[in-house]
Coordinates of C-alpha atoms in Angstrom, one line a residue:
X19 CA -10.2 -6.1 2.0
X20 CA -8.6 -6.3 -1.9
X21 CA -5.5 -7.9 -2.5
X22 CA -3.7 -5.6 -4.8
X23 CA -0.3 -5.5 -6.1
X24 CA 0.4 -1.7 -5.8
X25 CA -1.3 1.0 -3.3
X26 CA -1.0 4.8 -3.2
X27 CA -1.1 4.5 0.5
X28 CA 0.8 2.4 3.3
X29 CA -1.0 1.9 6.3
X30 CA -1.5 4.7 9.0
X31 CA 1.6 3.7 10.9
X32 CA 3.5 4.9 7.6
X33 CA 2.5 8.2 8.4
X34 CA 3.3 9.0 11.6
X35 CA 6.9 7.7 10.5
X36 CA 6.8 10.3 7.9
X37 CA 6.3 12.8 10.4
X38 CA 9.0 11.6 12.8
X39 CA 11.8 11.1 10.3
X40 CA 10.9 14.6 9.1
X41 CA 11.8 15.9 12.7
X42 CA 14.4 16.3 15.2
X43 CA 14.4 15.1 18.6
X44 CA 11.5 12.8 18.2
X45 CA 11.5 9.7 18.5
X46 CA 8.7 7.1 17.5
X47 CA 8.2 3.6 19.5
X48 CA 6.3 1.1 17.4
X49 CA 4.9 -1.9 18.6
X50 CA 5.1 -4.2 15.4
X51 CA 5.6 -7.4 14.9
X52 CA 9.2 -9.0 13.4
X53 CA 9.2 -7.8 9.4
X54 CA 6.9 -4.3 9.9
X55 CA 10.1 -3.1 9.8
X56 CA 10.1 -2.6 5.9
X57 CA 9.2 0.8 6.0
X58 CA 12.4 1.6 6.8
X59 CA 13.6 1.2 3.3
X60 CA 11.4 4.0 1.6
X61 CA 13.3 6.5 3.5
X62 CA 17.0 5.3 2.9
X63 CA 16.3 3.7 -0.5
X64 CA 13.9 5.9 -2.1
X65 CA 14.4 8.6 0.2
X66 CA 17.9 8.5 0.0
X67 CA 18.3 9.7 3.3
X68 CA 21.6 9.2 5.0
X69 CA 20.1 8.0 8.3
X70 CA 17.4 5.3 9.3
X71 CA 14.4 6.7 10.9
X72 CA 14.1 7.9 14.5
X73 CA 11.8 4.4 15.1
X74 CA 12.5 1.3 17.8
X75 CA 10.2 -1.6 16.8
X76 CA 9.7 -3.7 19.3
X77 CA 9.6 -7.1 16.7
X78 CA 8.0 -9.5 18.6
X79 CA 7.4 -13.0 17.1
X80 CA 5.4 -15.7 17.2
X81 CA 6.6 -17.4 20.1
X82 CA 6.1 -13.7 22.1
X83 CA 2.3 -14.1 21.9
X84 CA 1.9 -16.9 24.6
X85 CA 4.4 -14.5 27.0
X86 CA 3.6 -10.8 28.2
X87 CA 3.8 -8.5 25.4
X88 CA 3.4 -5.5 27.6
X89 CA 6.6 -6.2 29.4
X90 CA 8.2 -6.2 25.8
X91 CA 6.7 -3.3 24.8
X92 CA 8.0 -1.1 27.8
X93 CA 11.8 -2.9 27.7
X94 CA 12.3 -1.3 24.2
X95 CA 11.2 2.1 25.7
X96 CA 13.8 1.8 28.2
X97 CA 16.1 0.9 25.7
X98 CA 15.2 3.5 23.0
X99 CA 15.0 6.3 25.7
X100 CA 18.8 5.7 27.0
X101 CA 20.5 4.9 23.2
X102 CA 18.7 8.0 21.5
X103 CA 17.8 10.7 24.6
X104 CA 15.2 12.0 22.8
X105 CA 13.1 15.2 23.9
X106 CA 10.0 13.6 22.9
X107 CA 8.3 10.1 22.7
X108 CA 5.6 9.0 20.7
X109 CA 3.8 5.9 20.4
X110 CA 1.7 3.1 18.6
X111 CA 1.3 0.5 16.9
X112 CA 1.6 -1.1 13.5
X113 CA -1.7 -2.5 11.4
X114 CA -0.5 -5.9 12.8
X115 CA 0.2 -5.2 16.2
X116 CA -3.1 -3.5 16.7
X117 CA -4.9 -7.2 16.2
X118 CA -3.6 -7.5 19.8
X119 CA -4.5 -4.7 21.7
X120 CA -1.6 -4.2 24.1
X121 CA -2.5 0.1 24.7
X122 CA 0.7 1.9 23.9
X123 CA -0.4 4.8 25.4
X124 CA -1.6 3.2 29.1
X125 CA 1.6 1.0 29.0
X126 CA 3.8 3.9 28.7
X127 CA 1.5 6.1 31.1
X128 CA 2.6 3.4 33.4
X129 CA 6.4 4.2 33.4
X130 CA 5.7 7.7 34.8
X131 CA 8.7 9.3 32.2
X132 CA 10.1 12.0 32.9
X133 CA 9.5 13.4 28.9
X134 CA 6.5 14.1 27.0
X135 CA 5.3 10.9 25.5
X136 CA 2.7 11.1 22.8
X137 CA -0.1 8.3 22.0
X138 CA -0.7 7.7 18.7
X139 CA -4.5 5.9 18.4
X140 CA -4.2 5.3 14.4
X141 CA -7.4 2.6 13.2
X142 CA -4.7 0.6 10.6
X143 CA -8.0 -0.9 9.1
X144 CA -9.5 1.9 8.3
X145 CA -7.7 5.1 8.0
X146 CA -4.6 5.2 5.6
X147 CA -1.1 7.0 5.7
X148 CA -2.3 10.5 4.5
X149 CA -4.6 10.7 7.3
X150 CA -1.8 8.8 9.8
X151 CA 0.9 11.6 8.7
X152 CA -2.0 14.5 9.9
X153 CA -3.5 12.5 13.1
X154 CA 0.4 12.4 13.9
X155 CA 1.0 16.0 13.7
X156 CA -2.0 17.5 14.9
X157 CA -1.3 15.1 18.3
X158 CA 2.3 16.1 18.3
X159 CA 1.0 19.6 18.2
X160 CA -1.7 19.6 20.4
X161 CA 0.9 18.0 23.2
X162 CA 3.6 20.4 22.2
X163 CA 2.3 23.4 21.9
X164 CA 3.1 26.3 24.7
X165 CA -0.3 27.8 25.1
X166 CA 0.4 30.6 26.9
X167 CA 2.6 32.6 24.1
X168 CA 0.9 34.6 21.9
X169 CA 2.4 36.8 18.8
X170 CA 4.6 39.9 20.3
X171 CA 3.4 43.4 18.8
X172 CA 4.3 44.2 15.4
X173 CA 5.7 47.9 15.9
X174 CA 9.6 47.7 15.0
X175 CA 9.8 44.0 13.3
X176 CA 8.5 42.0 10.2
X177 CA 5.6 39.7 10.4
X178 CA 6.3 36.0 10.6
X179 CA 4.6 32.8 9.9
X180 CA 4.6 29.3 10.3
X181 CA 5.0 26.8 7.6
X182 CA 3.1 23.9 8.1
X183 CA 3.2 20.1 6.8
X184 CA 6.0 19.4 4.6
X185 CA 7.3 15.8 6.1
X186 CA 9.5 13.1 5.0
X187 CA 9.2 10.8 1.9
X188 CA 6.9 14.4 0.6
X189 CA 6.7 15.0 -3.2
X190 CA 9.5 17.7 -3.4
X191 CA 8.6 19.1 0.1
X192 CA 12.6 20.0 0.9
X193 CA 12.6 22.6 -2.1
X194 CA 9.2 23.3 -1.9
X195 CA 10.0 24.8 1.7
X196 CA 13.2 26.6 0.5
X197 CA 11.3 27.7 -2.5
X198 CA 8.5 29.5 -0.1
X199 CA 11.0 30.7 2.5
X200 CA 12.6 32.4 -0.4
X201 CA 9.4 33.8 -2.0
X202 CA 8.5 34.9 2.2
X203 CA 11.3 36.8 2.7
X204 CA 11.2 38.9 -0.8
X205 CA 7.6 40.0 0.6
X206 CA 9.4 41.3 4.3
X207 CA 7.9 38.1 5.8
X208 CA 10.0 35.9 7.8
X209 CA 9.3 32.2 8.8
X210 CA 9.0 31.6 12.6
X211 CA 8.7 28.1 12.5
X212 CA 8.6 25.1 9.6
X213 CA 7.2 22.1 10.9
X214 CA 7.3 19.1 10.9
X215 CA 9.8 19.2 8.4
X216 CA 13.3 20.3 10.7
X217 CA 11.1 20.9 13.9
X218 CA 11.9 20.1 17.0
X219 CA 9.8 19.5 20.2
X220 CA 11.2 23.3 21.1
X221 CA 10.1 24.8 18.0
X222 CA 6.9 22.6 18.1
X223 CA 6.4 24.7 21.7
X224 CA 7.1 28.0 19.9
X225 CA 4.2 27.8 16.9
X226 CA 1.9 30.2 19.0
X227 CA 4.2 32.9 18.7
X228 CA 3.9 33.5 14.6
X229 CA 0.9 36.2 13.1
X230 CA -0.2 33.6 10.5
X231 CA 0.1 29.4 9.5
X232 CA 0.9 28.6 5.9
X233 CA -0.9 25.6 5.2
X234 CA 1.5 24.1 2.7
X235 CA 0.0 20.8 2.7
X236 CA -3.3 20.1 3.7
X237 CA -3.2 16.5 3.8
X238 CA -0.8 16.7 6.9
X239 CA -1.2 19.8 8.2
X240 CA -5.1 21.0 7.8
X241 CA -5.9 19.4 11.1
X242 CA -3.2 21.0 13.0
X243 CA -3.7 24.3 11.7
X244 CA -7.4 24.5 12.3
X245 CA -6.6 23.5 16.0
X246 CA -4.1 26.0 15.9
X247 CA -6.6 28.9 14.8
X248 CA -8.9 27.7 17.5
X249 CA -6.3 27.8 20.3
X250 CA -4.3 31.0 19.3
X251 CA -6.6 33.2 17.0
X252 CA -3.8 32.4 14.6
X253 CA -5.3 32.7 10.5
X254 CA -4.9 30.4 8.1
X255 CA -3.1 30.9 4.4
X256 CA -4.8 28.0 2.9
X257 CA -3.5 29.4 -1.2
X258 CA -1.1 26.5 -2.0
X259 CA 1.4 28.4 -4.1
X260 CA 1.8 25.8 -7.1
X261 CA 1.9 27.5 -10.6
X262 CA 2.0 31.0 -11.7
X263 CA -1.3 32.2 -11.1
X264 CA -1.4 30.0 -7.4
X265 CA 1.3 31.9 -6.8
X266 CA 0.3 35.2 -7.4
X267 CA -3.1 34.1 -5.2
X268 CA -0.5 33.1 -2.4
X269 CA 1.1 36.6 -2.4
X270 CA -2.6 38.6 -2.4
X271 CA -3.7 36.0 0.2
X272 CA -0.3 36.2 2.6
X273 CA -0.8 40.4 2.0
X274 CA -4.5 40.2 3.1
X275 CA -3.9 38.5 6.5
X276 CA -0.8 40.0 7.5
X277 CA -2.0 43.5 6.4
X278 CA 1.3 44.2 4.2
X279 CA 1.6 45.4 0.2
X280 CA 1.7 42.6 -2.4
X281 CA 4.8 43.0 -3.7
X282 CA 7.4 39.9 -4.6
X283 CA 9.7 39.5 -8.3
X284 CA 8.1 37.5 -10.6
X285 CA 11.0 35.0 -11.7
X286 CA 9.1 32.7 -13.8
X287 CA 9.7 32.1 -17.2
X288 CA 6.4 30.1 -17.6
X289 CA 4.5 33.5 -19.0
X290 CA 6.7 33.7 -22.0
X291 CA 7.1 30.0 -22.7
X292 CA 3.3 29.6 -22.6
X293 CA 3.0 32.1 -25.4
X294 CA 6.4 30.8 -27.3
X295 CA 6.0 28.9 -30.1
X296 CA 7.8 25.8 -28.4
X297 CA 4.6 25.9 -26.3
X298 CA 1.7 26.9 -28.6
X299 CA 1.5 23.6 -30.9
X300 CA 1.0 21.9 -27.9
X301 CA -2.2 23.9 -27.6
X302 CA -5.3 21.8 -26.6
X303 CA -3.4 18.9 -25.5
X304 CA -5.7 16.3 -23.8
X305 CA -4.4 15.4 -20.5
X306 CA -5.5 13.1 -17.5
X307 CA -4.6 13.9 -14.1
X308 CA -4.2 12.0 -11.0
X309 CA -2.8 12.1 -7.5
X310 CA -3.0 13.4 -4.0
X311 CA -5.9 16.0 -4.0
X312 CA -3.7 19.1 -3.4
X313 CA -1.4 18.6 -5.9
X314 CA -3.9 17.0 -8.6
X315 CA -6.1 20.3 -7.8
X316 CA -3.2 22.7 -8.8
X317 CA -1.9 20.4 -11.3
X318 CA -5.5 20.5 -13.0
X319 CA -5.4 24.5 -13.0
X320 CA -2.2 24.8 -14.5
X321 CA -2.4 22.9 -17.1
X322 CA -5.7 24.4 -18.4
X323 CA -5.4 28.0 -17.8
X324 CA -1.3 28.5 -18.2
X325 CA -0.7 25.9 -20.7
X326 CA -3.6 25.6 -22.3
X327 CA -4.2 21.7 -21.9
X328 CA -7.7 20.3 -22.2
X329 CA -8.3 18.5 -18.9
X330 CA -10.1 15.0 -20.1
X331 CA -9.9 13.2 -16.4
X332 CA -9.2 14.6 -12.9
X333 CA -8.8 12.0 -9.8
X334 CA -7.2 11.5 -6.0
X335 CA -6.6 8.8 -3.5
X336 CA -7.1 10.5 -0.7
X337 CA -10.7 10.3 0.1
X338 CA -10.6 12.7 3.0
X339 CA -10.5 15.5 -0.1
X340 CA -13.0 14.0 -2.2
X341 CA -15.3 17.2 -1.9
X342 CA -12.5 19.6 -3.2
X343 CA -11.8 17.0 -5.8
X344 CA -15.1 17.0 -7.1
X345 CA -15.9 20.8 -7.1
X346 CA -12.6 21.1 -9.2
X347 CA -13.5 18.4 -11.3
X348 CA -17.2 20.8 -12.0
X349 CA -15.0 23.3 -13.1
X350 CA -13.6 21.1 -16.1
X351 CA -16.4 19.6 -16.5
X352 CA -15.3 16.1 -16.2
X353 CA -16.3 12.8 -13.7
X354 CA -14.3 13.2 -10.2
X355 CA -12.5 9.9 -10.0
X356 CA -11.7 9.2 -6.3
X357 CA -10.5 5.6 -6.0
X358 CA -7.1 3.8 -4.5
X359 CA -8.0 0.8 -7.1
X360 CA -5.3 1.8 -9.7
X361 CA -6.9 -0.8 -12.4
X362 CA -9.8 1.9 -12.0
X363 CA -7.5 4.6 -13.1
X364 CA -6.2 2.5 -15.6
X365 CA -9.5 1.8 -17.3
X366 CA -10.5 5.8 -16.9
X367 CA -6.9 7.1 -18.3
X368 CA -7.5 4.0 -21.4
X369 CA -11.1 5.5 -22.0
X370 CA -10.4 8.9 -21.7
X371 CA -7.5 8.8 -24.4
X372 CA -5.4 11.7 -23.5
X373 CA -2.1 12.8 -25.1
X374 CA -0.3 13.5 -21.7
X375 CA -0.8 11.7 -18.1
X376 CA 0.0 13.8 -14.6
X377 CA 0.5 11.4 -11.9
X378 CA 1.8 9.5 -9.7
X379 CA 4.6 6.4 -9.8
X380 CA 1.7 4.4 -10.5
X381 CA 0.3 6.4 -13.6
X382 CA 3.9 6.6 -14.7
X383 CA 3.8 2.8 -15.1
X384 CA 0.2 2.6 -16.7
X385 CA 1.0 5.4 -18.9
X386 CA 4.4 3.4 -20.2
X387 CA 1.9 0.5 -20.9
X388 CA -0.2 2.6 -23.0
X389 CA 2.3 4.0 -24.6
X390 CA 1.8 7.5 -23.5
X391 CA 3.6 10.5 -22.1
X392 CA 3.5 11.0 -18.8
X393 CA 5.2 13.4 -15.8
X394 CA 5.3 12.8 -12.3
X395 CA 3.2 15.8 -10.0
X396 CA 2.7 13.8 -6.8
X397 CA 3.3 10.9 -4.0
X398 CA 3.8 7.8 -4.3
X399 CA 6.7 8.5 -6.5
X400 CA 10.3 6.4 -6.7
X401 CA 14.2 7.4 -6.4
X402 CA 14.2 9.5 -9.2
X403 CA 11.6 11.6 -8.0
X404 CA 14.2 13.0 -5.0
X405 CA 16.6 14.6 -7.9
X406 CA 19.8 15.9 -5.7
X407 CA 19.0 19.2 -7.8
X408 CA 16.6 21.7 -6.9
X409 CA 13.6 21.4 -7.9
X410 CA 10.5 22.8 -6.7
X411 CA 6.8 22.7 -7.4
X412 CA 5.7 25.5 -5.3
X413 CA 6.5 29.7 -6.3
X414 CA 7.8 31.1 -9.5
X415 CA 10.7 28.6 -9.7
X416 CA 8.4 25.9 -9.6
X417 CA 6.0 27.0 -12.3
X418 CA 9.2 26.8 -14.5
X419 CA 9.9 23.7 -13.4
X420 CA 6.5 22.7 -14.1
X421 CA 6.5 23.4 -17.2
X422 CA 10.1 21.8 -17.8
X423 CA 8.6 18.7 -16.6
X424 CA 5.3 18.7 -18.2
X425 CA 6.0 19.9 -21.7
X426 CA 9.4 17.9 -22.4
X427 CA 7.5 14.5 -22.6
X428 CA 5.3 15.9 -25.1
X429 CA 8.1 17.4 -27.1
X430 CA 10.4 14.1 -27.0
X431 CA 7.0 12.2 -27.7
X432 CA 6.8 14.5 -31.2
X433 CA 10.0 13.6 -31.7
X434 CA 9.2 9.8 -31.5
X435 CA 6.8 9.9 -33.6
X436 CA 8.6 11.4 -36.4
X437 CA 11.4 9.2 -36.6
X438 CA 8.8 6.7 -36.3
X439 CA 6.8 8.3 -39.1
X440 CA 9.8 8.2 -41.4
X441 CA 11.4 4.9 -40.5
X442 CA 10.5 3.6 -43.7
X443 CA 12.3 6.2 -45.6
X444 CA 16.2 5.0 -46.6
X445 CA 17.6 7.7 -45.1
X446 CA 16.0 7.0 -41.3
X447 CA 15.4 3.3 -41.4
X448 CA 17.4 1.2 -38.7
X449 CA 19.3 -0.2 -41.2
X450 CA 20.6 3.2 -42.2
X451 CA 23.9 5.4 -40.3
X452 CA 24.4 8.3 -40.0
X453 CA 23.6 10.8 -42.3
X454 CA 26.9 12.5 -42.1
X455 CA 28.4 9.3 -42.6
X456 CA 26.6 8.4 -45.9
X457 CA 29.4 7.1 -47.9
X458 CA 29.5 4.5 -45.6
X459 CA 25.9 3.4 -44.7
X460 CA 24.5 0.3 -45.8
X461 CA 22.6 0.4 -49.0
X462 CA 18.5 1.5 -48.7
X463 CA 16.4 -2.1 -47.8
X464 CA 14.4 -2.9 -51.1
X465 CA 10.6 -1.6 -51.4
X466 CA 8.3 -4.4 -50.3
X467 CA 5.7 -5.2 -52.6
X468 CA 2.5 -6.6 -53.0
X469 CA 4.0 -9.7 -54.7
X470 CA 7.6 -10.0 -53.1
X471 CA 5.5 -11.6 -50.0
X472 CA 2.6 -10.9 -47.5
X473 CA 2.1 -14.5 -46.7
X474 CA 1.9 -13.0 -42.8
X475 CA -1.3 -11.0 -43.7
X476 CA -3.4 -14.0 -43.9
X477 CA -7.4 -13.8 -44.3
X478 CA -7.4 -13.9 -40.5
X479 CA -9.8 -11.2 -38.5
X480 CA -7.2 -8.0 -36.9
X481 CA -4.8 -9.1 -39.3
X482 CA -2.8 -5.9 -41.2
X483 CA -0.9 -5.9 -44.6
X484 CA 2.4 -4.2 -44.0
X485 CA 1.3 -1.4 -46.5
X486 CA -1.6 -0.6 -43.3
X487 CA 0.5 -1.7 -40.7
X488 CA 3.0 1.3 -42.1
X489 CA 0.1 3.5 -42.9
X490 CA -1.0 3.0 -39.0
X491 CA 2.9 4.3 -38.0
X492 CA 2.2 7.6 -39.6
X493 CA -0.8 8.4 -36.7
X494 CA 1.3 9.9 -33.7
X495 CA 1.9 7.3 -30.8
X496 CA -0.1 8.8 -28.4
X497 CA -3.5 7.8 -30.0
X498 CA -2.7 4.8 -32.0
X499 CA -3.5 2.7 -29.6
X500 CA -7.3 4.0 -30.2
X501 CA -6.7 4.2 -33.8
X502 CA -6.1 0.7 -34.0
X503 CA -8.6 -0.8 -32.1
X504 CA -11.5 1.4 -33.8
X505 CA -10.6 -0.1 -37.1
X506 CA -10.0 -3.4 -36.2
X507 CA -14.0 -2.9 -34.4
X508 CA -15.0 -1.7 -37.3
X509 CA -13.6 -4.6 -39.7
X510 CA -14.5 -7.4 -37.8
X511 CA -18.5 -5.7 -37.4
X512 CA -17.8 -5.8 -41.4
X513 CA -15.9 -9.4 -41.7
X514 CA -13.0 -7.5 -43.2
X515 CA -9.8 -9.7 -43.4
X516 CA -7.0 -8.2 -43.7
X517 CA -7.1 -5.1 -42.8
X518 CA -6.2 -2.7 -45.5
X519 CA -5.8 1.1 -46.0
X520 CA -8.9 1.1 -47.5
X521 CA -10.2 -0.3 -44.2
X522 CA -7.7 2.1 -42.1
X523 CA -9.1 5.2 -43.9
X524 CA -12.9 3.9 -44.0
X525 CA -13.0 3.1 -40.1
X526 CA -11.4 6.5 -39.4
X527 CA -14.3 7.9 -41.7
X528 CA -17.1 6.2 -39.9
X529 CA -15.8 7.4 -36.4
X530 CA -15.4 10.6 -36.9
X531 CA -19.1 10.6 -38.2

């Protein structure tokens, strides 16, 4: 085990609460120990939600280990079944709680409820929240399920399917699911049931009745949909509709297995801006991606063949997906980085040197330390990545937002970088105003010169005079960084102290050789 001070993933328990909060009538009863209870903060703090989760821990301490556990365990069933009346159970336990083996699902067997009560068997030590979130709602599922209904004939109504895996604490999964709907029903195809995501154990019961599943999200809802397909003959629509072209698959692919014409209005905007000029300096951009596969997958597509970004890294967490992360990764020609060691990504975003960072909160934070751009396309992510707005990633509306997202930290980056590249200019120096308010801005700072004082640039190694140090300004931001530590390489190899222009323009001579 690695002690490490951020993680992509919470333990499988995590999961499952995902699923829960995401639904209605469900109730989850966790047998954890007092202060596994923390997890309730990242859906009303970072959530926002405006309710805790539908979960009873049953906090035992210390002092409870030398009693009956059990006995505990089943109490706050008791309890959580007459406060909340919900219309299904589920059950488990926490990474923590596991160390003791108490069986959640034989304890509860033992009460002979009259409700469905679902075990939960989630290995804390060796399976993560992704996988928790799936094993959670392929159980629920597979419990739930009536499998006696089948689809009614399709003479004299639309076709309907089922959208499967948007949960609780998702990357944009609320819009995402409103954005689809929309997109659906401008086809003639209505949604039967959306799940977890606003489900309850009634709806759960109805899923065999839809023509089709949407797989939204495979990392929740793959499992349950294959099962699905198994038990009902139902087909999978596996296209996950993020970017233009994704979405135009998504529209061939729903018409192909529901046997309907391909017809929906294009509302993006992406198209035009890709061929604006606003969009074609940013041509060739180098950009690094990272995140849960399924997003880092479409984000990698988009930003190649819409925006014309060259992709320089491609990665996940997730290693359940590590084969579809790698055969995208082929396509780009690029090393598949699947790791949840974010010093890893660190190091392969530092030597890959992009211009622009897709990721997740955690690339957000490595990218400020490099000083580069950087958007947000995937979980984990913090507050501001649940805007009240709507904002999508999925369908035509969320290509524009894609792009909105993506392209503005380049163009406020180019921005930077020219006020930094005429800071020492009188007019744009820190010292100056306004330049509407001339009259009354403080006279331009004198010229430095060679002999009015660079006692600072001693003969020390990776010192700079100020005339370099400027010089060095003028290189945009986002690869300065590299800039910098080639020449300073290539003057100590050299024993050159200080570090000049001469030097500057020398080592950039020699590396680009």
């Amino acid at each position: 085990m690695q002690l490490t001070l951020w993680t992509y993933e919470g333990p499988p328990h995590v999961g499952a609460m995902r699923v829960a909060t995401a639904m209605e009538g469900v109730h989850y009863l966790l047998h954890a120990p007092q202060g596994d209870t923390y997890a309730d903060l990242l859906f009303t703090m970072i959530e926002r939600r405006g309710k805790r989760p539908p979960v009873t821990y049953t906090t035992f301490q210390a002092r409870d280990l030398g009693k009956d556990t059990a006995e505990l365990f089943q109490a706050a069933a008791r309890d959580a079944i007459d406060r909340f009346a919900p219309q299904a159970l589920i059950v488990g336990a926490s990474c923590t709680a596991e160390l003791i083996q108490d069986d959640p699902a034989g304890l509860m067997a033992a009460m002979d409820l009259d409700l469905p009560v679902i075990p939960l068997d989630l290995p804390s030590y060796t399976r993560k929240e992704s996988w928790g979130a799936s094993e959670t709602f392929y159980q629920i599922v597979r419990h739930l399920a009536d499998r006696t209904l089948a689809p009614p004939p399709r003479e004299g109504r639309r076709p309907c399917v089922n959208l499967l895996g948007a949960t609780a604490l998702g990357f944009r999964h609320r819009d995402d699911v409103i954005e689809v709907t929309r997109l659906l029903n401008s086809m003639g195809v209505d949604v039967h049931v959306t799940a977890p995501m606003g489900a309850s154990p009634a709806d759960i019961a109805r899923l065999g009745e839809a023509d089709a599943n949407v797989v939204l999200y495979p990392e929740t809802a793959d499992t349950a949909a294959r099962w699905l397909e198994r038990t009902f003959g139902q087909p999978m629509i596996r296209t996950v509709p993020i970017g233009h072209g994704a979405t135009h698959d998504f529209i061939a692919e729903v018409a192909r297995v529901l046997g309907i014409a391909a017809d929906a209005p294009d509302a993006s905007r992406m198209p035009w801006w890709s061929r604006s000029v606003d969009s074609t300096y940013l041509t060739g951009k180098r950009v690094f991606v990272f995140g849960d596969a399924t997003h880092a997958i479409a984000a990698a597509r988009v930003a190649r063949d819409e925006l014309g970004f060259t992709v320089v890294g491609l990665g996940c967490y997730n290693r359940e997906f590590a084969r579809e992360l790698r055969a995208a990764a082929a396509l780009y020609g690029v090393e598949p980085l699947v790791t949840d060691d974010y010093l890893a990504v660190e190091a392969a975003i530092a030597a890959a040197a992009p211009e622009l960072v897709l990721g997740t909160q955690m690339e957000r934070h490595i990218a400020k330390r490099l000083g580069l751009p950087c958007a947000v396309i995937s979980a984990p992510v913090h507050v501001q990545d649940f805007p009240a707005r709507y904002s999508p990633q999925m369908g035509f509306e969320g290509a524009n937002v894609l792009f909105d997202s993506w392209v503005h930290p380049l163009v406020m980056g180019l921005e930077e970088h020219l006020l930094t590249m005429f800071r020492d200019d009188f007019e744009f120096a820190d010292e100056a105003g306004a330049s509407h308010l001339a009259a009354h801005a403080p006279a331009a700072p004198a010229v430095r010169t060679e002999e009015s004082g660079s006692e600072a640039a001693a003969d020390r190694p990776g010192e700079w005079t100020a005339e370099a140090e400027a010089e060095l300004r003028k290189i945009p931001f986002f690869v300065r960084g590299k800039a910098r530590r080639n020449t300073e390489i290539y003057a100590a190899e050299r024993g050159l102290a200080p570090i000049g222009i001469d030097t500057l323009y020398e080592a950039k001579a020699h590396h680009a050789r």
